[in-house]
CSV table of C-alpha atoms in Angstrom, one decimal:
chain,number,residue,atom,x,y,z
A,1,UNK,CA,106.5,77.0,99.3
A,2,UNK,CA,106.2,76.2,95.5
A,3,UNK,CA,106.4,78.4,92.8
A,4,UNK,CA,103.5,79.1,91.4
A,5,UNK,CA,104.0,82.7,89.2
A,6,UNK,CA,102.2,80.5,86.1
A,7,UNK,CA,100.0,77.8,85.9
A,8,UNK,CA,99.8,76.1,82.8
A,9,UNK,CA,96.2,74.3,82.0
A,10,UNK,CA,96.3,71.3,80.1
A,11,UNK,CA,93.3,69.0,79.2
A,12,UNK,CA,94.0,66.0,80.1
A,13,UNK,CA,92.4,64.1,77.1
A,14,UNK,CA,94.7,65.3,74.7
A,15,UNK,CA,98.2,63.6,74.4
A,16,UNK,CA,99.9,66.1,72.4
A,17,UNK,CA,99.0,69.0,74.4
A,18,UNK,CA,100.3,66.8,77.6
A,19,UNK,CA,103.7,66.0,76.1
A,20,UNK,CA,104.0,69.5,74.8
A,21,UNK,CA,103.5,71.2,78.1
A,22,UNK,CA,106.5,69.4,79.4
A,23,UNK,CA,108.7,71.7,77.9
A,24,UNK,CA,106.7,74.9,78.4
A,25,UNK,CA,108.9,77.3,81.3
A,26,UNK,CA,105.2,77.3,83.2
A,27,UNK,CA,105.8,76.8,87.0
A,28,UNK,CA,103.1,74.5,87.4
A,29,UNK,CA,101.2,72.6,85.4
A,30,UNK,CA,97.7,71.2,86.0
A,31,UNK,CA,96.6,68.2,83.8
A,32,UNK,CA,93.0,68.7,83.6
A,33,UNK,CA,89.8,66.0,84.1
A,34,UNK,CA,87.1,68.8,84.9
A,35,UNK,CA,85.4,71.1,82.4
A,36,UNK,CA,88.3,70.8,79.7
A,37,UNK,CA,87.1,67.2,79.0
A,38,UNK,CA,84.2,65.9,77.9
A,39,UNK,CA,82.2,63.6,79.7
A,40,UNK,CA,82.8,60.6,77.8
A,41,UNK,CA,86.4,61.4,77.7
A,42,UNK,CA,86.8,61.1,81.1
A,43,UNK,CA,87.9,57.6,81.7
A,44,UNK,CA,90.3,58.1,78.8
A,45,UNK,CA,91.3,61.0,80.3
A,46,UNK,CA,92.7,59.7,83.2
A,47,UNK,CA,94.7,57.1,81.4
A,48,UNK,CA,96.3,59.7,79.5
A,49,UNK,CA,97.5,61.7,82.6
A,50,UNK,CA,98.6,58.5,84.9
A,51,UNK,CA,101.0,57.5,81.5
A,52,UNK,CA,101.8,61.4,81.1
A,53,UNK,CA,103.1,61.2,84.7
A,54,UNK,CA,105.0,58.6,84.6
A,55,UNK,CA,106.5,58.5,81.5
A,56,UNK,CA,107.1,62.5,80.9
A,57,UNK,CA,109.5,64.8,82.0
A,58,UNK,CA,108.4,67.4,84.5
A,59,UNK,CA,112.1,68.7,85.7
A,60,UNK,CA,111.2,71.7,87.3
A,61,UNK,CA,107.4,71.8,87.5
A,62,UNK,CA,104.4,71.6,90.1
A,63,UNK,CA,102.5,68.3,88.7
A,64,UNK,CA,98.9,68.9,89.7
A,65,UNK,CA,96.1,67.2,88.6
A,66,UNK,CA,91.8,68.7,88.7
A,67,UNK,CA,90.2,66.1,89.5
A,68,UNK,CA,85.7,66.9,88.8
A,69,UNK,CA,83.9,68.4,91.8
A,70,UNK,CA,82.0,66.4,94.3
A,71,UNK,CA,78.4,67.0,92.7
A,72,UNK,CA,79.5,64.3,90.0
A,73,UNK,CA,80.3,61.1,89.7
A,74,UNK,CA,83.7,60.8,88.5
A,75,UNK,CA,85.5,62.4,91.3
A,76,UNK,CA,85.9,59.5,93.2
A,77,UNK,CA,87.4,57.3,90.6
A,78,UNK,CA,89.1,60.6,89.2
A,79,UNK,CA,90.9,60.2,92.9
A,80,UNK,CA,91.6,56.9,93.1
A,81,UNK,CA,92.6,56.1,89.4
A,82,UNK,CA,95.2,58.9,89.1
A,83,UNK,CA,96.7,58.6,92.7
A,84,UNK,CA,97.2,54.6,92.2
A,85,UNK,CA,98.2,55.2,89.1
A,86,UNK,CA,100.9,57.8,89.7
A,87,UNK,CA,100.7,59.1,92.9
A,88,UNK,CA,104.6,59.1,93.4
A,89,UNK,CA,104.6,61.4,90.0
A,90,UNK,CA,102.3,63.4,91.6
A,91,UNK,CA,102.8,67.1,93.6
A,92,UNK,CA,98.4,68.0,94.2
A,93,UNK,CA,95.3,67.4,93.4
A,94,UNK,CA,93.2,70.3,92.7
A,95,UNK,CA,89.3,70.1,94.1
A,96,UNK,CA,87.1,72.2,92.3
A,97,UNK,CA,83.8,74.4,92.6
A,98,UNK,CA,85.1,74.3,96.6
A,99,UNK,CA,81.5,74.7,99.1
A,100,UNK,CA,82.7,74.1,102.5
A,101,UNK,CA,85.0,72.3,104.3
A,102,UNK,CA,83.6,69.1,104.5
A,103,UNK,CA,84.7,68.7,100.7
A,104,UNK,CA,88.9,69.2,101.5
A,105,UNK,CA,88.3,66.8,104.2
A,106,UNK,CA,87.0,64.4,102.5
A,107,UNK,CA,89.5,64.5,99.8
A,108,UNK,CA,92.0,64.2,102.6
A,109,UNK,CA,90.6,61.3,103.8
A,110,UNK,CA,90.6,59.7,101.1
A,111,UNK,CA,94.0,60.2,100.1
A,112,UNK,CA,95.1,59.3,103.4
A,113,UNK,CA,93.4,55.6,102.6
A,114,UNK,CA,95.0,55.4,99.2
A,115,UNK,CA,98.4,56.4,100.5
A,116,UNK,CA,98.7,53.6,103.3
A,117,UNK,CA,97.4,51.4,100.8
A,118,UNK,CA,99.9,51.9,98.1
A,119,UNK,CA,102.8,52.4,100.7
A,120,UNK,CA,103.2,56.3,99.8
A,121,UNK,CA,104.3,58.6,102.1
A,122,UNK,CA,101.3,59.6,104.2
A,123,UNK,CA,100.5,63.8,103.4
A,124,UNK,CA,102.7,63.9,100.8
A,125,UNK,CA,100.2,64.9,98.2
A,126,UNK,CA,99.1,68.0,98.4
A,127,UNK,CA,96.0,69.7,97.8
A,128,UNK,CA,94.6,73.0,96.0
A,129,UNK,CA,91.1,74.1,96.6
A,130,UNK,CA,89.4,76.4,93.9
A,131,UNK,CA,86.7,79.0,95.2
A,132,UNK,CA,83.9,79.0,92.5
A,133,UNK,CA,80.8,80.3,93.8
A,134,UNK,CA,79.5,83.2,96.8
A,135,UNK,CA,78.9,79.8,99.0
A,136,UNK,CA,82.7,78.7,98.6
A,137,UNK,CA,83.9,82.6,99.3
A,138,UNK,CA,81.6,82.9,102.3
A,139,UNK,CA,83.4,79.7,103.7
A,140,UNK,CA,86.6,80.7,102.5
A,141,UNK,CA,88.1,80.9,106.0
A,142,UNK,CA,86.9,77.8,107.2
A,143,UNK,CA,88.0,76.2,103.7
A,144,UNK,CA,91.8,77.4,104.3
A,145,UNK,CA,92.0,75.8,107.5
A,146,UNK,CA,90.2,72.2,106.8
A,147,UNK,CA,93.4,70.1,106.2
A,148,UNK,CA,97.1,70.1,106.5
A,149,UNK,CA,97.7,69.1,103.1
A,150,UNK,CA,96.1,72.1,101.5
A,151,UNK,CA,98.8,74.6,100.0
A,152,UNK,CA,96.6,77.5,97.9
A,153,UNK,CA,93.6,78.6,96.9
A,154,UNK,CA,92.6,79.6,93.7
A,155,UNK,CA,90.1,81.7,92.2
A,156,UNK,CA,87.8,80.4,89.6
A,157,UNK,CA,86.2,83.4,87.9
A,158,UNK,CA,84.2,82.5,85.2
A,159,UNK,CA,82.2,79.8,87.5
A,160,UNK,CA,81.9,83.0,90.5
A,161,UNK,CA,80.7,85.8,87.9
A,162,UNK,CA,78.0,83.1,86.7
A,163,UNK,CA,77.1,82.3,90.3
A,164,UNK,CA,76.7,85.7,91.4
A,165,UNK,CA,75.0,87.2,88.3
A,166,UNK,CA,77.5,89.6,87.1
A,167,UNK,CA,76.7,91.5,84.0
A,168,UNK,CA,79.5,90.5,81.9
A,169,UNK,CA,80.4,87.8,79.3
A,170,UNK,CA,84.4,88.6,79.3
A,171,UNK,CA,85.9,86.7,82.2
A,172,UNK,CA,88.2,88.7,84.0
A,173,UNK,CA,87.4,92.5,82.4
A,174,UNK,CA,85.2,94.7,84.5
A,175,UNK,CA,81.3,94.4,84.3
A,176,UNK,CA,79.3,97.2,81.6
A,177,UNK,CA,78.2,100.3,83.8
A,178,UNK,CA,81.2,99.3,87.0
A,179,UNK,CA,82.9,102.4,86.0
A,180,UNK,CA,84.6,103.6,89.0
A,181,UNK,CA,86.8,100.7,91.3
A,182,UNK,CA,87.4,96.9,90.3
A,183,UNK,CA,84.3,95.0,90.4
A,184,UNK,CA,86.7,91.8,91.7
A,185,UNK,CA,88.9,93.8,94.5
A,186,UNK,CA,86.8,92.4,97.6
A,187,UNK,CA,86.4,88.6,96.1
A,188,UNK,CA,90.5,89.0,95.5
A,189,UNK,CA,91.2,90.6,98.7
A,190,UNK,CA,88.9,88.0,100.9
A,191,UNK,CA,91.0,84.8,99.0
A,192,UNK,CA,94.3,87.0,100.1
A,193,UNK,CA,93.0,87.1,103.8
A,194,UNK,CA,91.5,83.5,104.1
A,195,UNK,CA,94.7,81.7,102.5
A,196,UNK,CA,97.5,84.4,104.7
A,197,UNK,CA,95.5,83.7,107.5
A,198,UNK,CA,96.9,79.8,107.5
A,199,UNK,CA,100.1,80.5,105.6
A,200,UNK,CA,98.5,78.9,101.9
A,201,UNK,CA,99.3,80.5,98.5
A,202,UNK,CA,96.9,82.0,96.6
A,203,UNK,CA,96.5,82.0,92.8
A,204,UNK,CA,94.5,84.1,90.2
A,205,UNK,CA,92.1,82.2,87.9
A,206,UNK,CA,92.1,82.4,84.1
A,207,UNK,CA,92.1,85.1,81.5
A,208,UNK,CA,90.4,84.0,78.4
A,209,UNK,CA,91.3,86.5,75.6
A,210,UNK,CA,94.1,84.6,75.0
A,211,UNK,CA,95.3,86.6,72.0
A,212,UNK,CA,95.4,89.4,74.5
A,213,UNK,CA,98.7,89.1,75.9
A,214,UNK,CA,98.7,92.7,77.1
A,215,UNK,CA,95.3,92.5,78.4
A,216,UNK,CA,96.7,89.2,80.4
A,217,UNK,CA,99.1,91.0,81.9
A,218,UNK,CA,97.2,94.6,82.9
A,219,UNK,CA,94.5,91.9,85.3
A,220,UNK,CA,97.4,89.9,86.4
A,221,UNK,CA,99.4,93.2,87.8
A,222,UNK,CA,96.1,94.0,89.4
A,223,UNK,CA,96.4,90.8,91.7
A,224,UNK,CA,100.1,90.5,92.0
A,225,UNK,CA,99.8,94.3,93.0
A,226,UNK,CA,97.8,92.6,96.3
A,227,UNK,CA,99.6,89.9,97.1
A,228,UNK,CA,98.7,86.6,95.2
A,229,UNK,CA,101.5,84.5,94.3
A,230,UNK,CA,100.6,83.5,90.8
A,231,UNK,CA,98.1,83.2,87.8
A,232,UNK,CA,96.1,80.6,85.4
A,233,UNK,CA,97.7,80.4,82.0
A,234,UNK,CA,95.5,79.0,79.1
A,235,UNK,CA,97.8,79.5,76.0
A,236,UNK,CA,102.1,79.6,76.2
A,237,UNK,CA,101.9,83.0,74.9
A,238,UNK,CA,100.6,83.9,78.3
A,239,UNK,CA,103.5,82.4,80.2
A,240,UNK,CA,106.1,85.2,80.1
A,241,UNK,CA,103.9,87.3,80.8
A,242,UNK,CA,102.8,85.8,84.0
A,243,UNK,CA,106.3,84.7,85.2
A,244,UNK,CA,107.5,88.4,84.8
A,245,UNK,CA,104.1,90.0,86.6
A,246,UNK,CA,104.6,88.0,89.4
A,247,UNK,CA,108.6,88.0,90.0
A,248,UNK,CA,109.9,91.1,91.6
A,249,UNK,CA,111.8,93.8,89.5
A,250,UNK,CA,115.8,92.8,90.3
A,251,UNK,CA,116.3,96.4,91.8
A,252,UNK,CA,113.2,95.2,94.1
A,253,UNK,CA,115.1,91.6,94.6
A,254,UNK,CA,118.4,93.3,95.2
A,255,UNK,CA,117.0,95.8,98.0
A,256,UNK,CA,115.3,92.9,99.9
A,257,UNK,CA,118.4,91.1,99.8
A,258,UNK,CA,120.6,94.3,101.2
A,259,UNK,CA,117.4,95.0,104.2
A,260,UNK,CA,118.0,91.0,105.2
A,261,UNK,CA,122.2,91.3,105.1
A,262,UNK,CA,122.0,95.0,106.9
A,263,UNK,CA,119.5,93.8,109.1
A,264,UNK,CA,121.1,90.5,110.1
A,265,UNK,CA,124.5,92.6,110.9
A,266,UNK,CA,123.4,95.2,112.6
A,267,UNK,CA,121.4,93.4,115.2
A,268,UNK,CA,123.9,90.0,115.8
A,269,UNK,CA,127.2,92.4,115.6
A,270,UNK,CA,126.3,95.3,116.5
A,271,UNK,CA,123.2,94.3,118.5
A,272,UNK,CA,120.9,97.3,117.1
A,273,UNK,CA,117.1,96.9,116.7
A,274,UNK,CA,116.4,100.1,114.3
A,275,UNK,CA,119.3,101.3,111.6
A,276,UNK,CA,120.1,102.9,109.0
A,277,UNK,CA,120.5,101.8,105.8
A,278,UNK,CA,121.4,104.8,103.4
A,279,UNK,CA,118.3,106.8,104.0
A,280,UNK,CA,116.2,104.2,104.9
A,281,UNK,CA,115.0,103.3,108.2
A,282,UNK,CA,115.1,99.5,108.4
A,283,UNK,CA,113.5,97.7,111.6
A,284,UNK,CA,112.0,94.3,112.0
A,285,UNK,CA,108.8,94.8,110.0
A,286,UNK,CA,111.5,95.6,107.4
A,287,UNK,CA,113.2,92.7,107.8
A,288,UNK,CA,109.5,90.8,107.1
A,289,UNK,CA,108.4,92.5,104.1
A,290,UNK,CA,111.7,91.9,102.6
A,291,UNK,CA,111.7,88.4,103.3
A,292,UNK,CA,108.4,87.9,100.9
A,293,UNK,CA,110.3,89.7,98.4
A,294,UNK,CA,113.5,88.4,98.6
A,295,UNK,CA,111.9,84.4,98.5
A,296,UNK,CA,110.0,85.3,95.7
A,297,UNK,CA,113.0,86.5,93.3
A,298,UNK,CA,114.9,83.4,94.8
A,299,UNK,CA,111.8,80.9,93.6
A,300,UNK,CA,112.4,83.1,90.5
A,301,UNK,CA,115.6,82.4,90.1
A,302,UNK,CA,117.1,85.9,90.3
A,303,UNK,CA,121.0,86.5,91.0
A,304,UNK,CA,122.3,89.2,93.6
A,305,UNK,CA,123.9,92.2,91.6
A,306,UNK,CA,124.8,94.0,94.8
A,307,UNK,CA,126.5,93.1,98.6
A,308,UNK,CA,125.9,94.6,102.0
A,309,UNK,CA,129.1,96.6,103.2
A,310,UNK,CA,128.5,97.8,106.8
């Protein structure tokens, strides 16, 4: 899987935030045609992001680019202009405002046709679906298993609390009067389940007050505390922050690394299923919660500070 702790949005209609972002130590990068771009800077848009592809230097980065949703009319030429134009530069497209399954599909399809025609590698591209609305979380299960080419889901917040009529103008914060629990648990938790359920990532949307670095990262503990594998960026500032929320602590990295080693010796050597390591217990489940762990400070790019010794 990619990593995906920070991901950097950058409006595709302007050039010097799109060279800029090349250098920025964001994870992934999406190079935006939707609602950061005006409608008669679409076509422009796209221009900008097919050159951006192919002439920049992304060394290190998801490329991904959000295309419009399927109730407008650019998302067709959105697909087919940017995949033509630099679909061997290119990592995902992300759909937006996600309904129903019908929409992945369709963007599959699609693909699929521009691929054979362009003599890409068929399935290559990759697809991220963002949940918007109480329709697209309903279907959310249905959504994650729609196409083999899909690799997260991602939650769209500001869209959701319009769609749904939630009492508050600060994307991301807790409603007026919601004084007790997290007003966003279950619409976090039901993303979680859908996307685990077919082995997809899933990503946190944007937090606006970009000033707010603190605030930033106090909402993206809250979902890397569950399980989600990254967060929206909107502003650099915000990129430390997210890389450090959602890598684990080294002491965390280094334990995983000492349940795999212990684990993998004392059940090939010594052929044991349940052991001790220290005073810990280790077992199989072990073994699987350290795996998450111990992939995530790899993607990371954490070092080992300790060794198994049986």
């Amino acid at each position: 899987m990619r990593s995906r702790r920070s991901v950097l949005a950058v409006p595709g209609s302007n050039p010097r935030f799109l060279e800029k972002a090349q250098g920025l130590p964001a994870d992934e990068v999406f190079l935006d045609l939707e609602d950061a771009v005006a409608p008669l800077a679409k076509e422009e848009a796209r221009r900008n992001i097919v050159a951006a592809l192919r002439e920049g230097d992304w060394t290190g980065k998801t490329r991904v680019v959000r295309v419009n949703d399927l109730t407008t009319q650019w998302t067709y030429r959105d697909v087919i202009e940017i995949v033509e134009g630099a679909g061997d530069q290119l990592d995902c497209l992300m759909l937006p405002k996600v309904q129903d399954p019908t929409e992945i599909v369709w963007l599959d399809t699609l693909l699929t046709q521009i691929e054979k025609t362009m003599g890409f590698e068929v399935g290559r591209i990759g697809i991220e679906a963002q949940i918007e609305n109480a329709r697209g979380l309903v279907n959310a299960d249905s959504i994650a298993g729609s196409s083999k080419r899909l690799e997260t889901l991602v939650f769209g917040p500001a869209d959701f609390m319009a769609s749904i009529n939630m009492r508050t103008l600060v994307v991301g914060e807790q409603p007026p009067g919601y004084e007790e629990g997290d007003a966003y648990h279950y619409i976090l938790m039901r993303l979680l389940m859908a996307a685990r359920m077919h082995d997809l990532q899933v990503i946190d949307g944007p937090y606006l007050q970009i000033r707010d670095v603190d605030g930033y990262r106090r909402v993206a503990r809250r979902a890397a505390a569950l399980g989600f594998d990254g967060k929206w960026v909107l502003h650099p500032s915000q990129i430390e922050a997210a890389n450090e929320v959602f890598s684990p602590s080294q002491e965390d990295y280094d334990h995983a690394e000492l349940i795999l080693e212990a684990y993998e010796h004392y059940t090939t050597v010594e052929r044991r299923g349940a052991v001790m390591l220290g005073d810990e217990m280790i077992d199989e489940a072990s073994r699987k919660m350290a795996l998450v762990v111990a992939a995530k400070g790899r993607a990371a790019g954490l070092t080992r500070t300790t060794r198994f010794e049986p």
